[in-house]
Amino acid sequence: MESAATQKRHRSFLRRRLEGLCIVAAVVAVLAAIGWQNRLNLLLRGLPIVIARAEPIQPNQPITWQRGPDAAVEPGDAADERPPNIILIVTDDMGFNDVSLYNGGAAGGSLMTPNIDAIAHEGVRFNQGYAANAICAPSRAAMMTGRYSTRFGFEFTPSPRINATLARWMTDLEEPEYPVLIDEEAAARLPPFETLGLPPSETTIAELLQDAGYHTAHIGKWHLGLVDGMHPLDQGFDESLNLTGLLHLPEDHPEAVNAKRLNEASDRVMWALARYATEWNRTEAMEPSGYLTDYFTDEAVEVIHSNRHQPFFLYLAHWAPHNPMQAKKSDYDALSHIEDHHMRVYTAMLKSLDRSVEKIMAALAANDLTEDTLILFTSDNGAAGYVGLPDLNRPYRGWKLTHFEGGIHVPFMAKWPARIQPGAVYDSPVHHVDLFHTIAAAAGAAVPGDRKLDGVDLLPYVNGEREGRPHDTLFWRQGHHQSVLHEGWKLIRADKPDNARWLFHLTIDPTEQRNLASAEPEKLAELETLLAAHNSEQASPRWPSYIDRPQRIDGHHELPHAGDGEYIYWPE
């Protein structure tokens, strides 16, 4: 049972969130009466002030992580067969080409990521690792549950209703070539942002491990809900240092190097609303201490040290390299050979992520935990076209917010010296849902038997203990944008625009250059049938899609649009 003080703190947390939402709604209503040409600028300037007053950010406070036993279990004790520690590292919007292991490295091969690469060199490299979706939150929900998130209605990324207002105003003022499509009725039905997330009825990997005797810690991004039993502390984590702002450093910090594209709608909104804030165990929002990636990493090292004598699960969910793009000055200065400012900032952010892995590895070695720690590394989806940089997902077509390979084919690797032979390479498709099962099996935790699960334990396949491939068929669904990969054939469809269909034989065309939808009608029909059967098993969305945004498939957002390029509408 929670103490009275804890319950009071939780009620205060909920009250602050709801009060903030009410104030924001009131401000939007007032701005609706202001001059047409000024309302967007006033909104983007005014909202940060309103939000800051509704939920002020406190100065940084040192975190005292719970400490495990002071000594290891004595040999001969029945409990001395300690299960492995498990660390899941997830980056945000990292492209396939951002890791030098796969394609030579970012910025034309000028940045190597030796520490990230080392996870694969000392363990296994998955060449066909797939994200559960081409956007963050559904992918994270699938990782946590081992299920397609559409099975429990988590189909769309949680977002506040005000996004519809911003999209409408931006479309009216900027008159883009392909307009944003807004369903005003669906937007009006959207529940409050804080109530959108992973339903407590789902069983998370943290809950399984907690029940198996693990200490469980979450650091970084969550984006799976904060109220009504959806906060990390309610979903199996003993401790949580949760990202609540969007900045890596205060914008005017002397160590911050900022890269803005204020002509790009997403970046403009992100910079306007971004704050430098985290939240520790549902207490007041506070400033981090230092550059965000380093701060999260240093706290992760403390978790490792504090729990060196007991099994622990650490979910380290970095914000980098997601926009708004900010580099640490020392990282930026070390990349003076990169001429383009935005590419240099982005690459510096990747450099900080590689340093993070280096520190994690060093902490494990210092505590004699390297041999029996399972580390898994991936990204929630591919790199985004709206950051305006080339080749981030090379050699693949597409970006975040599309089901082309660039949106869902992501870095994916694992290391566990006690179980995985170094230098292993695995070429069959694997998926985010497999993380749940691989982690559970490593820990000896039983998975739920009362629901459909979609993943498998990957280690028997990697080690040659099981023949065949983990999956014959994989699915992706985001409203009308849906895809299926079956035995090397991939169907991508989007109802907007014009009921588009793409069919690729990835076995011989891995970069999706030749659309065979017209040439292979029987194969197209076969995959459509598979997709229909899958859809019949999925739940209705827990909240509606209310915006369809046009997304290019080829060419990033800073390039001129030729007018004849392929695109889809992405439902959100």
PDB file of N, CA and C in Angstrom, residues 90 92-93 130-159 193 196-199 202 221-225 315 322 378-381 400-401 403 407-408 431-436 454 475-479 481 538 541-545 570-572:
ATOM      1  N   VAL A  90      17.471   2.634 -25.852  1.00  0.00           N
ATOM      2  CA  VAL A  90      16.659   3.022 -27.003  1.00  0.00           C
ATOM      3  C   VAL A  90      16.957   4.482 -27.333  1.00  0.00           C
ATOM      4  N   ASP A  92      16.191   7.880 -30.016  1.00  0.00           N
ATOM      5  CA  ASP A  92      14.973   8.465 -30.578  1.00  0.00           C
ATOM      6  C   ASP A  92      15.259   9.039 -31.961  1.00  0.00           C
ATOM      7  N   ASP A  93      14.630   8.486 -32.982  1.00  0.00           N
ATOM      8  CA  ASP A  93      14.784   8.946 -34.369  1.00  0.00           C
ATOM      9  C   ASP A  93      16.199   8.733 -34.905  1.00  0.00           C
ATOM     10  N   TYR A 130      13.675  -4.472 -37.170  1.00  0.00           N
ATOM     11  CA  TYR A 130      12.541  -3.615 -37.500  1.00  0.00           C
ATOM     12  C   TYR A 130      11.922  -2.994 -36.252  1.00  0.00           C
ATOM     13  N   ALA A 131      11.627  -1.695 -36.375  1.00  0.00           N
ATOM     14  CA  ALA A 131      10.848  -1.011 -35.360  1.00  0.00           C
ATOM     15  C   ALA A 131       9.396  -1.449 -35.461  1.00  0.00           C
ATOM     16  N   ALA A 132       8.676  -1.336 -34.350  1.00  0.00           N
ATOM     17  CA  ALA A 132       7.268  -1.721 -34.352  1.00  0.00           C
ATOM     18  C   ALA A 132       6.402  -0.715 -35.087  1.00  0.00           C
ATOM     19  N   ASN A 133       6.902   0.496 -35.251  1.00  0.00           N
ATOM     20  CA  ASN A 133       6.173   1.496 -36.017  1.00  0.00           C
ATOM     21  C   ASN A 133       7.167   2.542 -36.488  1.00  0.00           C
ATOM     22  N   ALA A 134       6.698   3.429 -37.342  1.00  0.00           N
ATOM     23  CA  ALA A 134       7.552   4.502 -37.851  1.00  0.00           C
ATOM     24  C   ALA A 134       7.392   5.766 -37.038  1.00  0.00           C
ATOM     25  N   ILE A 135       6.910   5.625 -35.813  1.00  0.00           N
ATOM     26  CA  ILE A 135       6.771   6.740 -34.882  1.00  0.00           C
ATOM     27  C   ILE A 135       6.949   6.195 -33.476  1.00  0.00           C
ATOM     28  N   CYS A 136       7.273   7.084 -32.541  1.00  0.00           N
ATOM     29  CA  CYS A 136       7.847   6.659 -31.276  1.00  0.00           C
ATOM     30  C   CYS A 136       6.944   5.851 -30.355  1.00  0.00           C
ATOM     31  N   ALA A 137       5.820   6.409 -29.918  1.00  0.00           N
ATOM     32  CA  ALA A 137       5.084   5.815 -28.815  1.00  0.00           C
ATOM     33  C   ALA A 137       4.561   4.405 -29.109  1.00  0.00           C
ATOM     34  N   PRO A 138       3.946   4.139 -30.274  1.00  0.00           N
ATOM     35  CA  PRO A 138       3.525   2.756 -30.522  1.00  0.00           C
ATOM     36  C   PRO A 138       4.688   1.767 -30.506  1.00  0.00           C
ATOM     37  N   SER A 139       5.858   2.199 -30.992  1.00  0.00           N
ATOM     38  CA  SER A 139       7.030   1.322 -30.933  1.00  0.00           C
ATOM     39  C   SER A 139       7.391   1.006 -29.488  1.00  0.00           C
ATOM     40  N   ARG A 140       7.360   2.020 -28.632  1.00  0.00           N
ATOM     41  CA  ARG A 140       7.722   1.812 -27.223  1.00  0.00           C
ATOM     42  C   ARG A 140       6.697   0.939 -26.515  1.00  0.00           C
ATOM     43  N   ALA A 141       5.421   1.104 -26.879  1.00  0.00           N
ATOM     44  CA  ALA A 141       4.388   0.254 -26.286  1.00  0.00           C
ATOM     45  C   ALA A 141       4.601  -1.208 -26.665  1.00  0.00           C
ATOM     46  N   ALA A 142       5.020  -1.449 -27.916  1.00  0.00           N
ATOM     47  CA  ALA A 142       5.290  -2.818 -28.358  1.00  0.00           C
ATOM     48  C   ALA A 142       6.506  -3.399 -27.642  1.00  0.00           C
ATOM     49  N   MET A 143       7.555  -2.595 -27.474  1.00  0.00           N
ATOM     50  CA  MET A 143       8.729  -3.069 -26.739  1.00  0.00           C
ATOM     51  C   MET A 143       8.371  -3.491 -25.317  1.00  0.00           C
ATOM     52  N   MET A 144       7.552  -2.666 -24.662  1.00  0.00           N
ATOM     53  CA  MET A 144       7.220  -2.927 -23.264  1.00  0.00           C
ATOM     54  C   MET A 144       6.325  -4.145 -23.079  1.00  0.00           C
ATOM     55  N   THR A 145       5.533  -4.501 -24.115  1.00  0.00           N
ATOM     56  CA  THR A 145       4.521  -5.540 -23.944  1.00  0.00           C
ATOM     57  C   THR A 145       4.750  -6.806 -24.761  1.00  0.00           C
ATOM     58  N   GLY A 146       5.616  -6.753 -25.785  1.00  0.00           N
ATOM     59  CA  GLY A 146       5.802  -7.917 -26.641  1.00  0.00           C
ATOM     60  C   GLY A 146       4.630  -8.172 -27.559  1.00  0.00           C
ATOM     61  N   ARG A 147       3.813  -7.128 -27.780  1.00  0.00           N
ATOM     62  CA  ARG A 147       2.611  -7.251 -28.604  1.00  0.00           C
ATOM     63  C   ARG A 147       2.532  -6.093 -29.586  1.00  0.00           C
ATOM     64  N   TYR A 148       1.941  -6.350 -30.751  1.00  0.00           N
ATOM     65  CA  TYR A 148       1.596  -5.223 -31.600  1.00  0.00           C
ATOM     66  C   TYR A 148       0.719  -4.285 -30.776  1.00  0.00           C
ATOM     67  N   SER A 149       1.074  -3.021 -30.747  1.00  0.00           N
ATOM     68  CA  SER A 149       0.334  -2.103 -29.882  1.00  0.00           C
ATOM     69  C   SER A 149      -1.111  -1.938 -30.331  1.00  0.00           C
ATOM     70  N   THR A 150      -1.397  -2.253 -31.596  1.00  0.00           N
ATOM     71  CA  THR A 150      -2.778  -2.181 -32.078  1.00  0.00           C
ATOM     72  C   THR A 150      -3.656  -3.256 -31.463  1.00  0.00           C
ATOM     73  N   ARG A 151      -3.060  -4.279 -30.861  1.00  0.00           N
ATOM     74  CA  ARG A 151      -3.872  -5.298 -30.185  1.00  0.00           C
ATOM     75  C   ARG A 151      -4.608  -4.705 -28.983  1.00  0.00           C
ATOM     76  N   PHE A 152      -4.061  -3.633 -28.409  1.00  0.00           N
ATOM     77  CA  PHE A 152      -4.734  -3.004 -27.266  1.00  0.00           C
ATOM     78  C   PHE A 152      -5.054  -1.539 -27.546  1.00  0.00           C
ATOM     79  N   GLY A 153      -5.207  -1.209 -28.825  1.00  0.00           N
ATOM     80  CA  GLY A 153      -5.716   0.101 -29.189  1.00  0.00           C
ATOM     81  C   GLY A 153      -4.738   1.239 -29.141  1.00  0.00           C
ATOM     82  N   PHE A 154      -3.449   0.961 -28.913  1.00  0.00           N
ATOM     83  CA  PHE A 154      -2.434   2.013 -28.891  1.00  0.00           C
ATOM     84  C   PHE A 154      -1.926   2.167 -30.325  1.00  0.00           C
ATOM     85  N   GLU A 155      -2.734   2.799 -31.158  1.00  0.00           N
ATOM     86  CA  GLU A 155      -2.439   2.870 -32.584  1.00  0.00           C
ATOM     87  C   GLU A 155      -1.743   4.170 -32.970  1.00  0.00           C
ATOM     88  N   PHE A 156      -2.061   5.248 -32.255  1.00  0.00           N
ATOM     89  CA  PHE A 156      -1.539   6.568 -32.603  1.00  0.00           C
ATOM     90  C   PHE A 156      -0.743   7.141 -31.436  1.00  0.00           C
ATOM     91  N   THR A 157       0.256   7.936 -31.772  1.00  0.00           N
ATOM     92  CA  THR A 157       1.069   8.566 -30.734  1.00  0.00           C
ATOM     93  C   THR A 157       0.246   9.584 -29.954  1.00  0.00           C
ATOM     94  N   PRO A 158       0.269   9.533 -28.633  1.00  0.00           N
ATOM     95  CA  PRO A 158      -0.462  10.525 -27.850  1.00  0.00           C
ATOM     96  C   PRO A 158       0.010  11.939 -28.187  1.00  0.00           C
ATOM     97  N   SER A 159      -0.944  12.827 -28.396  1.00  0.00           N
ATOM     98  CA  SER A 159      -0.620  14.222 -28.674  1.00  0.00           C
ATOM     99  C   SER A 159      -1.749  15.096 -28.158  1.00  0.00           C
ATOM    100  N   PHE A 193      -4.519  14.905 -23.169  1.00  0.00           N
ATOM    101  CA  PHE A 193      -3.237  14.291 -23.520  1.00  0.00           C
ATOM    102  C   PHE A 193      -2.714  13.368 -22.425  1.00  0.00           C
ATOM    103  N   LEU A 196      -3.788   9.642 -22.312  1.00  0.00           N
ATOM    104  CA  LEU A 196      -3.516   8.765 -23.445  1.00  0.00           C
ATOM    105  C   LEU A 196      -2.242   7.976 -23.178  1.00  0.00           C
ATOM    106  N   GLY A 197      -2.340   6.666 -23.228  1.00  0.00           N
ATOM    107  CA  GLY A 197      -1.128   5.903 -22.981  1.00  0.00           C
ATOM    108  C   GLY A 197      -1.374   4.406 -22.934  1.00  0.00           C
ATOM    109  N   LEU A 198      -0.432   3.708 -22.317  1.00  0.00           N
ATOM    110  CA  LEU A 198      -0.438   2.252 -22.230  1.00  0.00           C
ATOM    111  C   LEU A 198      -1.402   1.808 -21.135  1.00  0.00           C
ATOM    112  N   PRO A 199      -2.462   1.085 -21.477  1.00  0.00           N
ATOM    113  CA  PRO A 199      -3.447   0.717 -20.451  1.00  0.00           C
ATOM    114  C   PRO A 199      -2.840  -0.172 -19.365  1.00  0.00           C
ATOM    115  N   GLU A 202      -2.337  -4.046 -19.585  1.00  0.00           N
ATOM    116  CA  GLU A 202      -1.209  -4.694 -20.252  1.00  0.00           C
ATOM    117  C   GLU A 202      -0.118  -5.039 -19.245  1.00  0.00           C
ATOM    118  N   LYS A 221      12.994   9.034 -21.886  1.00  0.00           N
ATOM    119  CA  LYS A 221      11.671   9.203 -22.474  1.00  0.00           C
ATOM    120  C   LYS A 221      10.743   8.052 -22.073  1.00  0.00           C
ATOM    121  N   TRP A 222       9.476   8.365 -21.889  1.00  0.00           N
ATOM    122  CA  TRP A 222       8.452   7.370 -21.595  1.00  0.00           C
ATOM    123  C   TRP A 222       7.361   7.437 -22.662  1.00  0.00           C
ATOM    124  N   HIS A 223       6.583   8.494 -22.678  1.00  0.00           N
ATOM    125  CA  HIS A 223       5.577   8.772 -23.715  1.00  0.00           C
ATOM    126  C   HIS A 223       4.513   7.682 -23.803  1.00  0.00           C
ATOM    127  N   LEU A 224       4.232   7.050 -22.666  1.00  0.00           N
ATOM    128  CA  LEU A 224       3.204   6.012 -22.617  1.00  0.00           C
ATOM    129  C   LEU A 224       2.151   6.331 -21.571  1.00  0.00           C
ATOM    130  N   GLY A 225       2.011   7.611 -21.230  1.00  0.00           N
ATOM    131  CA  GLY A 225       1.006   8.029 -20.272  1.00  0.00           C
ATOM    132  C   GLY A 225       1.598   8.315 -18.901  1.00  0.00           C
ATOM    133  N   TYR A 315      16.153   0.534 -18.161  1.00  0.00           N
ATOM    134  CA  TYR A 315      15.605   0.999 -19.440  1.00  0.00           C
ATOM    135  C   TYR A 315      16.079   2.439 -19.629  1.00  0.00           C
ATOM    136  N   HIS A 322      16.627  13.243 -31.554  1.00  0.00           N
ATOM    137  CA  HIS A 322      15.371  13.909 -31.899  1.00  0.00           C
ATOM    138  C   HIS A 322      15.537  15.432 -31.846  1.00  0.00           C
ATOM    139  N   THR A 378      18.647  -0.309 -29.725  1.00  0.00           N
ATOM    140  CA  THR A 378      17.854  -0.070 -30.925  1.00  0.00           C
ATOM    141  C   THR A 378      17.377   1.372 -30.932  1.00  0.00           C
ATOM    142  N   SER A 379      16.654   1.735 -32.003  1.00  0.00           N
ATOM    143  CA  SER A 379      16.005   3.038 -32.108  1.00  0.00           C
ATOM    144  C   SER A 379      14.510   2.822 -32.229  1.00  0.00           C
ATOM    145  N   ASP A 380      13.716   3.801 -31.798  1.00  0.00           N
ATOM    146  CA  ASP A 380      12.262   3.639 -31.843  1.00  0.00           C
ATOM    147  C   ASP A 380      11.715   3.671 -33.263  1.00  0.00           C
ATOM    148  N   ASN A 381      12.421   4.341 -34.174  1.00  0.00           N
ATOM    149  CA  ASN A 381      12.037   4.396 -35.596  1.00  0.00           C
ATOM    150  C   ASN A 381      13.207   4.994 -36.359  1.00  0.00           C
ATOM    151  N   LYS A 400      11.122   8.475 -41.034  1.00  0.00           N
ATOM    152  CA  LYS A 400      10.135   8.417 -39.963  1.00  0.00           C
ATOM    153  C   LYS A 400       8.802   8.927 -40.516  1.00  0.00           C
ATOM    154  N   LEU A 401       7.713   8.328 -40.067  1.00  0.00           N
ATOM    155  CA  LEU A 401       6.360   8.658 -40.540  1.00  0.00           C
ATOM    156  C   LEU A 401       6.059   8.069 -41.909  1.00  0.00           C
ATOM    157  N   HIS A 403       6.175   3.811 -43.738  1.00  0.00           N
ATOM    158  CA  HIS A 403       6.536   2.410 -43.552  1.00  0.00           C
ATOM    159  C   HIS A 403       7.549   1.921 -44.579  1.00  0.00           C
ATOM    160  N   GLY A 407      11.874   4.294 -42.579  1.00  0.00           N
ATOM    161  CA  GLY A 407      11.090   4.619 -41.393  1.00  0.00           C
ATOM    162  C   GLY A 407      11.087   3.546 -40.333  1.00  0.00           C
ATOM    163  N   ILE A 408      11.342   2.276 -40.725  1.00  0.00           N
ATOM    164  CA  ILE A 408      11.182   1.176 -39.769  1.00  0.00           C
ATOM    165  C   ILE A 408      12.381   0.233 -39.681  1.00  0.00           C
ATOM    166  N   HIS A 431      12.147  -7.983 -34.672  1.00  0.00           N
ATOM    167  CA  HIS A 431      11.171  -6.912 -34.464  1.00  0.00           C
ATOM    168  C   HIS A 431      11.215  -6.458 -33.004  1.00  0.00           C
ATOM    169  N   HIS A 432      10.764  -5.239 -32.775  1.00  0.00           N
ATOM    170  CA  HIS A 432      10.725  -4.724 -31.402  1.00  0.00           C
ATOM    171  C   HIS A 432       9.950  -5.615 -30.437  1.00  0.00           C
ATOM    172  N   VAL A 433       8.912  -6.307 -30.919  1.00  0.00           N
ATOM    173  CA  VAL A 433       8.158  -7.165 -30.006  1.00  0.00           C
ATOM    174  C   VAL A 433       9.025  -8.281 -29.453  1.00  0.00           C
ATOM    175  N   ASP A 434      10.130  -8.602 -30.128  1.00  0.00           N
ATOM    176  CA  ASP A 434      11.012  -9.673 -29.671  1.00  0.00           C
ATOM    177  C   ASP A 434      11.825  -9.282 -28.444  1.00  0.00           C
ATOM    178  N   LEU A 435      11.974  -7.998 -28.193  1.00  0.00           N
ATOM    179  CA  LEU A 435      12.741  -7.559 -27.030  1.00  0.00           C
ATOM    180  C   LEU A 435      12.123  -8.089 -25.740  1.00  0.00           C
ATOM    181  N   PHE A 436      10.813  -7.998 -25.635  1.00  0.00           N
ATOM    182  CA  PHE A 436      10.084  -8.461 -24.448  1.00  0.00           C
ATOM    183  C   PHE A 436      10.403  -9.928 -24.160  1.00  0.00           C
ATOM    184  N   ASP A 454       3.244 -11.541 -29.606  1.00  0.00           N
ATOM    185  CA  ASP A 454       3.704 -11.527 -30.995  1.00  0.00           C
ATOM    186  C   ASP A 454       5.206 -11.729 -31.167  1.00  0.00           C
ATOM    187  N   PHE A 475       3.832  -7.144 -39.314  1.00  0.00           N
ATOM    188  CA  PHE A 475       2.810  -6.169 -39.683  1.00  0.00           C
ATOM    189  C   PHE A 475       3.095  -4.800 -39.063  1.00  0.00           C
ATOM    190  N   TRP A 476       2.602  -3.783 -39.757  1.00  0.00           N
ATOM    191  CA  TRP A 476       2.628  -2.412 -39.239  1.00  0.00           C
ATOM    192  C   TRP A 476       1.283  -1.771 -39.571  1.00  0.00           C
ATOM    193  N   ARG A 477       0.729  -1.005 -38.627  1.00  0.00           N
ATOM    194  CA  ARG A 477      -0.542  -0.345 -38.883  1.00  0.00           C
ATOM    195  C   ARG A 477      -0.592   0.994 -38.160  1.00  0.00           C
ATOM    196  N   GLN A 478      -0.901   2.028 -38.909  1.00  0.00           N
ATOM    197  CA  GLN A 478      -1.110   3.375 -38.375  1.00  0.00           C
ATOM    198  C   GLN A 478      -2.291   3.956 -39.139  1.00  0.00           C
ATOM    199  N   GLY A 479      -3.508   3.673 -38.647  1.00  0.00           N
ATOM    200  CA  GLY A 479      -4.683   4.107 -39.381  1.00  0.00           C
ATOM    201  C   GLY A 479      -4.716   3.459 -40.759  1.00  0.00           C
ATOM    202  N   HIS A 481      -2.555   3.818 -43.104  1.00  0.00           N
ATOM    203  CA  HIS A 481      -1.218   3.489 -43.603  1.00  0.00           C
ATOM    204  C   HIS A 481      -0.801   2.171 -42.962  1.00  0.00           C
ATOM    205  N   GLN A 538      -7.167  -6.970 -34.433  1.00  0.00           N
ATOM    206  CA  GLN A 538      -6.726  -5.790 -33.699  1.00  0.00           C
ATOM    207  C   GLN A 538      -7.900  -5.072 -33.036  1.00  0.00           C
ATOM    208  N   PRO A 541      -8.911   1.712 -32.091  1.00  0.00           N
ATOM    209  CA  PRO A 541      -8.018   2.688 -31.453  1.00  0.00           C
ATOM    210  C   PRO A 541      -8.625   3.250 -30.175  1.00  0.00           C
ATOM    211  N   ARG A 542      -7.804   3.406 -29.160  1.00  0.00           N
ATOM    212  CA  ARG A 542      -8.273   3.948 -27.880  1.00  0.00           C
ATOM    213  C   ARG A 542      -8.578   5.435 -27.977  1.00  0.00           C
ATOM    214  N   TRP A 543      -7.994   6.102 -28.956  1.00  0.00           N
ATOM    215  CA  TRP A 543      -8.313   7.495 -29.247  1.00  0.00           C
ATOM    216  C   TRP A 543      -8.197   7.688 -30.752  1.00  0.00           C
ATOM    217  N   PRO A 544      -8.869   8.685 -31.293  1.00  0.00           N
ATOM    218  CA  PRO A 544      -8.952   8.781 -32.750  1.00  0.00           C
ATOM    219  C   PRO A 544      -7.729   9.430 -33.388  1.00  0.00           C
ATOM    220  N   SER A 545      -7.534   9.145 -34.662  1.00  0.00           N
ATOM    221  CA  SER A 545      -6.621   9.924 -35.496  1.00  0.00           C
ATOM    222  C   SER A 545      -7.381  11.163 -35.949  1.00  0.00           C
ATOM    223  N   TRP A 570       0.287  10.567 -43.470  1.00  0.00           N
ATOM    224  CA  TRP A 570       0.518   9.829 -42.228  1.00  0.00           C
ATOM    225  C   TRP A 570      -0.545  10.207 -41.201  1.00  0.00           C
ATOM    226  N   PRO A 571      -1.358   9.244 -40.746  1.00  0.00           N
ATOM    227  CA  PRO A 571      -2.406   9.561 -39.763  1.00  0.00           C
ATOM    228  C   PRO A 571      -1.818   9.693 -38.357  1.00  0.00           C
ATOM    229  N   GLU A 572      -2.264  10.712 -37.656  1.00  0.00           N
ATOM    230  CA  GLU A 572      -1.840  10.854 -36.253  1.00  0.00           C
ATOM    231  C   GLU A 572      -2.987  11.399 -35.428  1.00  0.00           C
TER     232      GLU A 572
END
